[in-house]
PDB file of C-alpha atoms in Angstrom:
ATOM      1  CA  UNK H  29     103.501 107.317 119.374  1.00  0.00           C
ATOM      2  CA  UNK H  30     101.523 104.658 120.900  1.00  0.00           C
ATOM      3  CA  UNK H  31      98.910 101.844 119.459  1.00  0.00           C
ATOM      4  CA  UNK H  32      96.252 103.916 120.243  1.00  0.00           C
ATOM      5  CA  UNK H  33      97.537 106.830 117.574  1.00  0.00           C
ATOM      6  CA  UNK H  34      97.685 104.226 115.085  1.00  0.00           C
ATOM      7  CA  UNK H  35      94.093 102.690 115.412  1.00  0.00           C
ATOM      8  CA  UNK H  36      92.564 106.266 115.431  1.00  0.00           C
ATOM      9  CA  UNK H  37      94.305 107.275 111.973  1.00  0.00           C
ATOM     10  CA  UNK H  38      93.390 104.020 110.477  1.00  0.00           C
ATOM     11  CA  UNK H  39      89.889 104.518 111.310  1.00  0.00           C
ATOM     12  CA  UNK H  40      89.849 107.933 110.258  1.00  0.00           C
ATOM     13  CA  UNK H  41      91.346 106.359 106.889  1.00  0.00           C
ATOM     14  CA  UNK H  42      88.769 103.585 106.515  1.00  0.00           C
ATOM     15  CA  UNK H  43      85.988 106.331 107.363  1.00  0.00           C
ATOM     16  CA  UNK H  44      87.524 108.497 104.266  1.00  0.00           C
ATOM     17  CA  UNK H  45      87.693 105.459 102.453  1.00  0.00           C
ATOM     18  CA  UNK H  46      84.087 104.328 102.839  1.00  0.00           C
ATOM     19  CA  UNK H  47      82.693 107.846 101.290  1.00  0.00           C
ATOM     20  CA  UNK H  48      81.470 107.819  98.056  1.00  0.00           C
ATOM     21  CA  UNK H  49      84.239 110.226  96.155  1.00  0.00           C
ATOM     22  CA  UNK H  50      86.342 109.370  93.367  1.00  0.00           C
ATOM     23  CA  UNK H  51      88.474 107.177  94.439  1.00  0.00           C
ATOM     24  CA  UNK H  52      86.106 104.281  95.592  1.00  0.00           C
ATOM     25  CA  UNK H  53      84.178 104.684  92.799  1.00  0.00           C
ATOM     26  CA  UNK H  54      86.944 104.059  90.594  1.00  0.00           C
ATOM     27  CA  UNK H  55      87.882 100.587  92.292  1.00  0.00           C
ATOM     28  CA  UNK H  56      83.952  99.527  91.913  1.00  0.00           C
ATOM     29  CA  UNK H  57      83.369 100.464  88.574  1.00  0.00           C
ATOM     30  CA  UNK H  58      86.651  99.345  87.005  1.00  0.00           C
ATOM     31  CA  UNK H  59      86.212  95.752  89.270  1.00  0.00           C
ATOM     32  CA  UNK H  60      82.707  95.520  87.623  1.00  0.00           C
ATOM     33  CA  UNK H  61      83.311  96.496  84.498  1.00  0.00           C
ATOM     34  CA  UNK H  62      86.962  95.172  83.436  1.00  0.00           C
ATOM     35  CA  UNK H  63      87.208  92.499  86.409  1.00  0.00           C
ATOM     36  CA  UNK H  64      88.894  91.953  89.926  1.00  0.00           C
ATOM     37  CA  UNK H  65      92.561  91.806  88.565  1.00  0.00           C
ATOM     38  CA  UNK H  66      91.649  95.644  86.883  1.00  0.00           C
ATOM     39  CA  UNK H  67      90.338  96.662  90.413  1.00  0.00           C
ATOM     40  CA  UNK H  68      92.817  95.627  92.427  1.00  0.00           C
ATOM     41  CA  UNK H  69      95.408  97.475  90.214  1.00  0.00           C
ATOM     42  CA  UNK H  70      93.418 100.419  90.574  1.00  0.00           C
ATOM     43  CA  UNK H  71      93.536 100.133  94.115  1.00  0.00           C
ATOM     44  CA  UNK H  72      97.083  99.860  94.361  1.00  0.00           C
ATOM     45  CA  UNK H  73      97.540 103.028  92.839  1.00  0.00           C
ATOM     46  CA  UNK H  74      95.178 104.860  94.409  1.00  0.00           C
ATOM     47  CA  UNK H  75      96.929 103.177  97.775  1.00  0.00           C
ATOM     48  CA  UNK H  76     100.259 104.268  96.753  1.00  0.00           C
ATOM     49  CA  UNK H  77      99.498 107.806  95.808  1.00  0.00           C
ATOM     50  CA  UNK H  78      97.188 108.554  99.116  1.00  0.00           C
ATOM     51  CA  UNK H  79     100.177 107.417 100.893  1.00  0.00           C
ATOM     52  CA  UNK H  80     102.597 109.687  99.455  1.00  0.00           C
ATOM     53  CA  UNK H  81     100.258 112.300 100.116  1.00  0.00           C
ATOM     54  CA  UNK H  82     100.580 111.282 103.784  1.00  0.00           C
ATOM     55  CA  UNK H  83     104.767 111.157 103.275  1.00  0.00           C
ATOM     56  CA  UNK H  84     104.303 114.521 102.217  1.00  0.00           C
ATOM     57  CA  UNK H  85     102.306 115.904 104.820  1.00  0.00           C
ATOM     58  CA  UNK H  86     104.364 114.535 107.251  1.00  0.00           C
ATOM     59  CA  UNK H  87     107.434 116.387 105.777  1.00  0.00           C
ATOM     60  CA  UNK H  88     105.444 119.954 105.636  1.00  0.00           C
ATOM     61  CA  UNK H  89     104.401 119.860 101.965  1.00  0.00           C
ATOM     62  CA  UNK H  90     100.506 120.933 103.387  1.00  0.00           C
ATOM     63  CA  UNK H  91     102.700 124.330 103.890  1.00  0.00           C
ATOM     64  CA  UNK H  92     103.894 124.977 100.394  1.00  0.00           C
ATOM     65  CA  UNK H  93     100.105 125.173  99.190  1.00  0.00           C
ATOM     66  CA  UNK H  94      99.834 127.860 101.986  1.00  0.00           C
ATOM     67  CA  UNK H  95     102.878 129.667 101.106  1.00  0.00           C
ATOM     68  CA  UNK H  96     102.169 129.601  97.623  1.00  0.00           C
ATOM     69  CA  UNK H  97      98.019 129.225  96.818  1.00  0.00           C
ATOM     70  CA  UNK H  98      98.362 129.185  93.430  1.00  0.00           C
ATOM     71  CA  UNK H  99      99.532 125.712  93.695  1.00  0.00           C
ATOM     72  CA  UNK H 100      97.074 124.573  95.318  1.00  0.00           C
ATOM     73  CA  UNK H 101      94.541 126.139  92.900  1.00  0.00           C
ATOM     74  CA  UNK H 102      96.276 124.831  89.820  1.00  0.00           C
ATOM     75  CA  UNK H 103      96.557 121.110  91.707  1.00  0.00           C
ATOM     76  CA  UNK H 104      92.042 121.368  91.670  1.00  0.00           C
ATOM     77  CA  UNK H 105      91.833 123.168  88.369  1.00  0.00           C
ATOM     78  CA  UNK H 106      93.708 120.052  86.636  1.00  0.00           C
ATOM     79  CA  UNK H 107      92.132 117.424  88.943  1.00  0.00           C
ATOM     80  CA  UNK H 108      88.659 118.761  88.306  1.00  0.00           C
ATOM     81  CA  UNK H 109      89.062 118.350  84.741  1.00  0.00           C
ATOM     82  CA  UNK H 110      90.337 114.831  85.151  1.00  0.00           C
ATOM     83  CA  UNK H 111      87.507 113.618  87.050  1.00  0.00           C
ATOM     84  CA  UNK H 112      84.961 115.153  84.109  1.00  0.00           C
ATOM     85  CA  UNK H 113      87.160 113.795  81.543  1.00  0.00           C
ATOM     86  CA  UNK H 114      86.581 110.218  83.576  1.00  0.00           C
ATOM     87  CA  UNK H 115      82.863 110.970  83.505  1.00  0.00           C
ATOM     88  CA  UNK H 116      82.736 111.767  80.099  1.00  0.00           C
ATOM     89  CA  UNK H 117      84.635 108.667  78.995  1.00  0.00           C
ATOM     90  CA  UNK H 118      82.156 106.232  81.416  1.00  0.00           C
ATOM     91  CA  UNK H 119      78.886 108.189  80.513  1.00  0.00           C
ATOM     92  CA  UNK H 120      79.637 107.714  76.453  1.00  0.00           C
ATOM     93  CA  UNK H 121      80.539 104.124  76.982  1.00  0.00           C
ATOM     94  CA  UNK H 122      77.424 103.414  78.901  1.00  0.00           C
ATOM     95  CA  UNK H 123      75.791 101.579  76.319  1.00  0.00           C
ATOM     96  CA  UNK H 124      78.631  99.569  74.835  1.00  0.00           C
ATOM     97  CA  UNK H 125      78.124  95.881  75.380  1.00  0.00           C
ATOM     98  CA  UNK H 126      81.798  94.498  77.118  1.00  0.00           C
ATOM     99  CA  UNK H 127      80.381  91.338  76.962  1.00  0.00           C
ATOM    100  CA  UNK H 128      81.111  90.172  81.078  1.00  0.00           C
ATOM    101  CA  UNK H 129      84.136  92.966  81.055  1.00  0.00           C
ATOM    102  CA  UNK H 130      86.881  94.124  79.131  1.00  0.00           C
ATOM    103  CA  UNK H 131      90.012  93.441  80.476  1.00  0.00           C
ATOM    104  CA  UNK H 132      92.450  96.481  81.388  1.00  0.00           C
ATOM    105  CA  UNK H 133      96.148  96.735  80.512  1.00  0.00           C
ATOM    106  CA  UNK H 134      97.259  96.774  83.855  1.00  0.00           C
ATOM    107  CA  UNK H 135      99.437  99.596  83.653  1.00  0.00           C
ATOM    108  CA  UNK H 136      96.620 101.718  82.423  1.00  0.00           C
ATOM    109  CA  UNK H 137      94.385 100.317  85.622  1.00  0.00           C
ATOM    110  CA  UNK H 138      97.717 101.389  87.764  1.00  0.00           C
ATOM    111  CA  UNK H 139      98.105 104.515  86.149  1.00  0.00           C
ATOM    112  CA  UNK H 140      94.219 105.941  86.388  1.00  0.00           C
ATOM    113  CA  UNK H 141      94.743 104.660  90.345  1.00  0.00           C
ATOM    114  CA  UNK H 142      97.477 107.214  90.581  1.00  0.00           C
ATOM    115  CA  UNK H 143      96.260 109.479  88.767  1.00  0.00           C
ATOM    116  CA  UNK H 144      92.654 110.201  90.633  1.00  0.00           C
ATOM    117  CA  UNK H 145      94.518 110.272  93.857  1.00  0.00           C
ATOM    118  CA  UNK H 146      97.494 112.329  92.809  1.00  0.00           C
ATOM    119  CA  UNK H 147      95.054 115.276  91.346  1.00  0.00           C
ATOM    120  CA  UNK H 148      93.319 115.245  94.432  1.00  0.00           C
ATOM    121  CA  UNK H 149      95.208 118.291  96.775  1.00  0.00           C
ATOM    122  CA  UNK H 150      92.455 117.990  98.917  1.00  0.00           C
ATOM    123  CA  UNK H 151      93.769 114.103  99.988  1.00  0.00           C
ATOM    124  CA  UNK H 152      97.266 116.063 101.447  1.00  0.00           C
ATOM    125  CA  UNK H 153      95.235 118.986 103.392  1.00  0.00           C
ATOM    126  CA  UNK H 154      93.245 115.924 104.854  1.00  0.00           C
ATOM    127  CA  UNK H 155      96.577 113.680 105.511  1.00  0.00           C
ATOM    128  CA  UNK H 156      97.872 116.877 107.219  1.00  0.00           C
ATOM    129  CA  UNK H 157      94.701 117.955 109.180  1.00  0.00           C
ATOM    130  CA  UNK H 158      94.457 114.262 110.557  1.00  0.00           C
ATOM    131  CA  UNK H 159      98.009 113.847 111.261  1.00  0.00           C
ATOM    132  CA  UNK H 160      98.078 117.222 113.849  1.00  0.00           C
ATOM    133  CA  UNK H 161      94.818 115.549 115.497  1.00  0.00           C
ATOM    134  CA  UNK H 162      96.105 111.926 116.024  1.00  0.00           C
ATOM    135  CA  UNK H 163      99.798 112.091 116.214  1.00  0.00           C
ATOM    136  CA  UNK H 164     101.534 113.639 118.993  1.00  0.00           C
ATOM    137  CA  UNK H 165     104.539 116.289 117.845  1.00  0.00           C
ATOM    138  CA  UNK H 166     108.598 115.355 117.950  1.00  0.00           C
ATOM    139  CA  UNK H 167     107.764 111.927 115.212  1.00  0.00           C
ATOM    140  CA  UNK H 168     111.276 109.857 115.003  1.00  0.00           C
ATOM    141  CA  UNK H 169     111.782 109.441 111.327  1.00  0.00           C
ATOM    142  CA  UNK H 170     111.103 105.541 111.703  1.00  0.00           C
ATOM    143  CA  UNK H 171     107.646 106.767 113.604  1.00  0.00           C
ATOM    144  CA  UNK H 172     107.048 108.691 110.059  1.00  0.00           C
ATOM    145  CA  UNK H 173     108.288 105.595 108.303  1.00  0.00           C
ATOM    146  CA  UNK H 174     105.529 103.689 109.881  1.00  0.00           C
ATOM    147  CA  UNK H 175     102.712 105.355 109.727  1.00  0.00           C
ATOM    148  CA  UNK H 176     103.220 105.875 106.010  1.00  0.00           C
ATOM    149  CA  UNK H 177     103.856 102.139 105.684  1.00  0.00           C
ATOM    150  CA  UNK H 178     100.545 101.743 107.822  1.00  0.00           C
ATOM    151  CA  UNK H 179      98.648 103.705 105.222  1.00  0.00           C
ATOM    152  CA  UNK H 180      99.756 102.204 102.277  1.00  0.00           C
ATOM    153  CA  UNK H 181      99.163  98.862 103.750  1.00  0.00           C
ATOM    154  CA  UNK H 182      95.561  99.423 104.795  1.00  0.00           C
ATOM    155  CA  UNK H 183      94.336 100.941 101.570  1.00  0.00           C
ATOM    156  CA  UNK H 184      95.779  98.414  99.490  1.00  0.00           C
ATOM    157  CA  UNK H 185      94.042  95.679 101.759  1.00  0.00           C
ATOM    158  CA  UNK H 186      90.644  97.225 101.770  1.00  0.00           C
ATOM    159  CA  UNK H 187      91.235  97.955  97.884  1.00  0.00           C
ATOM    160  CA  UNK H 188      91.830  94.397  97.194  1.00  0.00           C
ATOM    161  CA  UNK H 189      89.580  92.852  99.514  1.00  0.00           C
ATOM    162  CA  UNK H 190      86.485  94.869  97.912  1.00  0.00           C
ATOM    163  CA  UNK H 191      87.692  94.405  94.857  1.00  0.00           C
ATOM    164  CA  UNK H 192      87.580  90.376  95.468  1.00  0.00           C
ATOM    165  CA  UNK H 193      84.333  90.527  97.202  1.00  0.00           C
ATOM    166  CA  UNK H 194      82.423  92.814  93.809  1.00  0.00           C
ATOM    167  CA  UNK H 195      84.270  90.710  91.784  1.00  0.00           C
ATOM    168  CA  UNK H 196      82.407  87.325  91.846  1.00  0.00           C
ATOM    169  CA  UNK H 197      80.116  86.460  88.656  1.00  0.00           C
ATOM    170  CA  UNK H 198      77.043  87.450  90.810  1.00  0.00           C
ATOM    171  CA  UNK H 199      77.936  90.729  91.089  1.00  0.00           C
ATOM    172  CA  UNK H 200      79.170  90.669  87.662  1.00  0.00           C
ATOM    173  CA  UNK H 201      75.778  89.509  86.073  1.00  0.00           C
ATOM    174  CA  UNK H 202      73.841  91.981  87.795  1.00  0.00           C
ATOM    175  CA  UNK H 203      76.284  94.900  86.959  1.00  0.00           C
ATOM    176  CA  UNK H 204      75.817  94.111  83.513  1.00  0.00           C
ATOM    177  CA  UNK H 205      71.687  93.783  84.011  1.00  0.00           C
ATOM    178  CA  UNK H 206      72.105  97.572  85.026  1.00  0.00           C
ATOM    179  CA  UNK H 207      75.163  98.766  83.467  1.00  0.00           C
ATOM    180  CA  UNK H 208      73.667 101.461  81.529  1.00  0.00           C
ATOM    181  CA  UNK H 209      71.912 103.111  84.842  1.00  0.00           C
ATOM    182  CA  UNK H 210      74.805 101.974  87.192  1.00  0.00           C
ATOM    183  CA  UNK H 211      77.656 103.675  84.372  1.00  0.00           C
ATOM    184  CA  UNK H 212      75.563 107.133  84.129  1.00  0.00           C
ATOM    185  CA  UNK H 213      74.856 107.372  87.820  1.00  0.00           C
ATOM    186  CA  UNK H 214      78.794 106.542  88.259  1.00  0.00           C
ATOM    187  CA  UNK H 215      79.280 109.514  85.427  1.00  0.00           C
ATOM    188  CA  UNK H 216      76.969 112.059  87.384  1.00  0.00           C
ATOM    189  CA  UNK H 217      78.356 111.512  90.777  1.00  0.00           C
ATOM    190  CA  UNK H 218      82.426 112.191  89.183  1.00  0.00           C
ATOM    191  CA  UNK H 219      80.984 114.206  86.849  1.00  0.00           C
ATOM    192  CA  UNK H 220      79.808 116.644  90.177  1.00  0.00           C
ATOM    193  CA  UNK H 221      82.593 116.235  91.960  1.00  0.00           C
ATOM    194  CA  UNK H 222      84.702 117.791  89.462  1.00  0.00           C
ATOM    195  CA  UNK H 223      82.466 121.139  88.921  1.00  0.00           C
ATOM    196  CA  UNK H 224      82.744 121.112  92.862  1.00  0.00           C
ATOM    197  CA  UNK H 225      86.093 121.109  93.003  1.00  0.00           C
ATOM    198  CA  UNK H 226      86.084 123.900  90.265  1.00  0.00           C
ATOM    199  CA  UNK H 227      83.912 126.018  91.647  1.00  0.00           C
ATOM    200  CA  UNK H 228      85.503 125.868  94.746  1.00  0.00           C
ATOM    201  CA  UNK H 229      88.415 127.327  92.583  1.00  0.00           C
ATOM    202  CA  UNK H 230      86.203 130.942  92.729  1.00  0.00           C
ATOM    203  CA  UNK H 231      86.316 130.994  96.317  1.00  0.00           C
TER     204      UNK H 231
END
């Protein structure tokens, strides 16, 4: 494993980072909604469980949903109904007034991190898929060690540094200006992610 391996998996991270899907949604709305502190927890979970997806791709765990599908469809069938459960909880408080932003318990911030990550199958198929590209074959264990270290690391940094940069009054003030619009586009976009990911259940 050289340097090179490294920077091409991190910027095949920071490129599946920077799409619009759940998880960076989650960090922005929760940062401008219940504040930086609330976003940055978020982001550590979601950090922590897209880098145990990558622990377990590395250790074969992409081959279980193989050998048994039914896994793998159970995994989407719960995490679709998590994301429209999200949706449904941000679209009906679109209209409350949080007054600059409600603070977040921040084991509750931690814990909906985790959770949009860890119902996300898809995240370990992708680990997997990009680990056979990048990494050459024969990993050490301390190889392994690193590269999950080297994930965790770089989505907690972008996590927290986003989370810092949305999280200034500015940003605040004009969130709120367009909260209603901002929270139901936020609840449409999860909201159609889910009934993706269950309709791709029926193929």
């Amino acid at each position: 494993m050289t340097f090179e391996h490294i920077l091409a998996f991190n910027l095949a991270l920071l490129a599946a980072m920077a799409s619009p899907g759940p998880a960076l949604l989650a960090v922005l709305h929760t940062t401008l909604s219940a504040g930086r502190i609330s976003g940055i927890l978020t982001g550590l979970g979601l950090g922590l469980v897209a880098a145990t997806w990558t622990a377990a791709a590395l250790i074969g765990l992409d081959i279980v949903f193989k050998l048994f599908p039914w896994a793998y469809t159970l995994s989407k069938i719960v995490g679709a109904l998590y994301l429209l459960y999200i949706a449904r909880s941000i679209w009906k408080s679109a209209t409350d007034d949080i007054g600059g932003g409600a603070p977040v318990k921040a084991g509750t911030a931690l814990l909906r991190g985790m959770l949009i990550n860890l119902l996300n199958p898809k995240s370990v198929l992708f680990a997997a898929a990009v680990l056979v590209v990048i990494f050459p074959s024969g990993l050490s264990s301390l190889e392994k060690g690193f590269i999950i270290l080297n994930h965790l690391l770089v989505e907690w940094l972008c996590y927290t540094v986003l989370a810092i940069l949305i999280g200034t009054r500015a940003m605040s003030r004009r969130y709120l200006a367009a909260k209603h619009y901002l929270d139901r586009l936020t609840a449409l976009v999860l909201g159609a992610l889910g009934v993706r990911l269950l309709l791709d259940v029926q193929r």
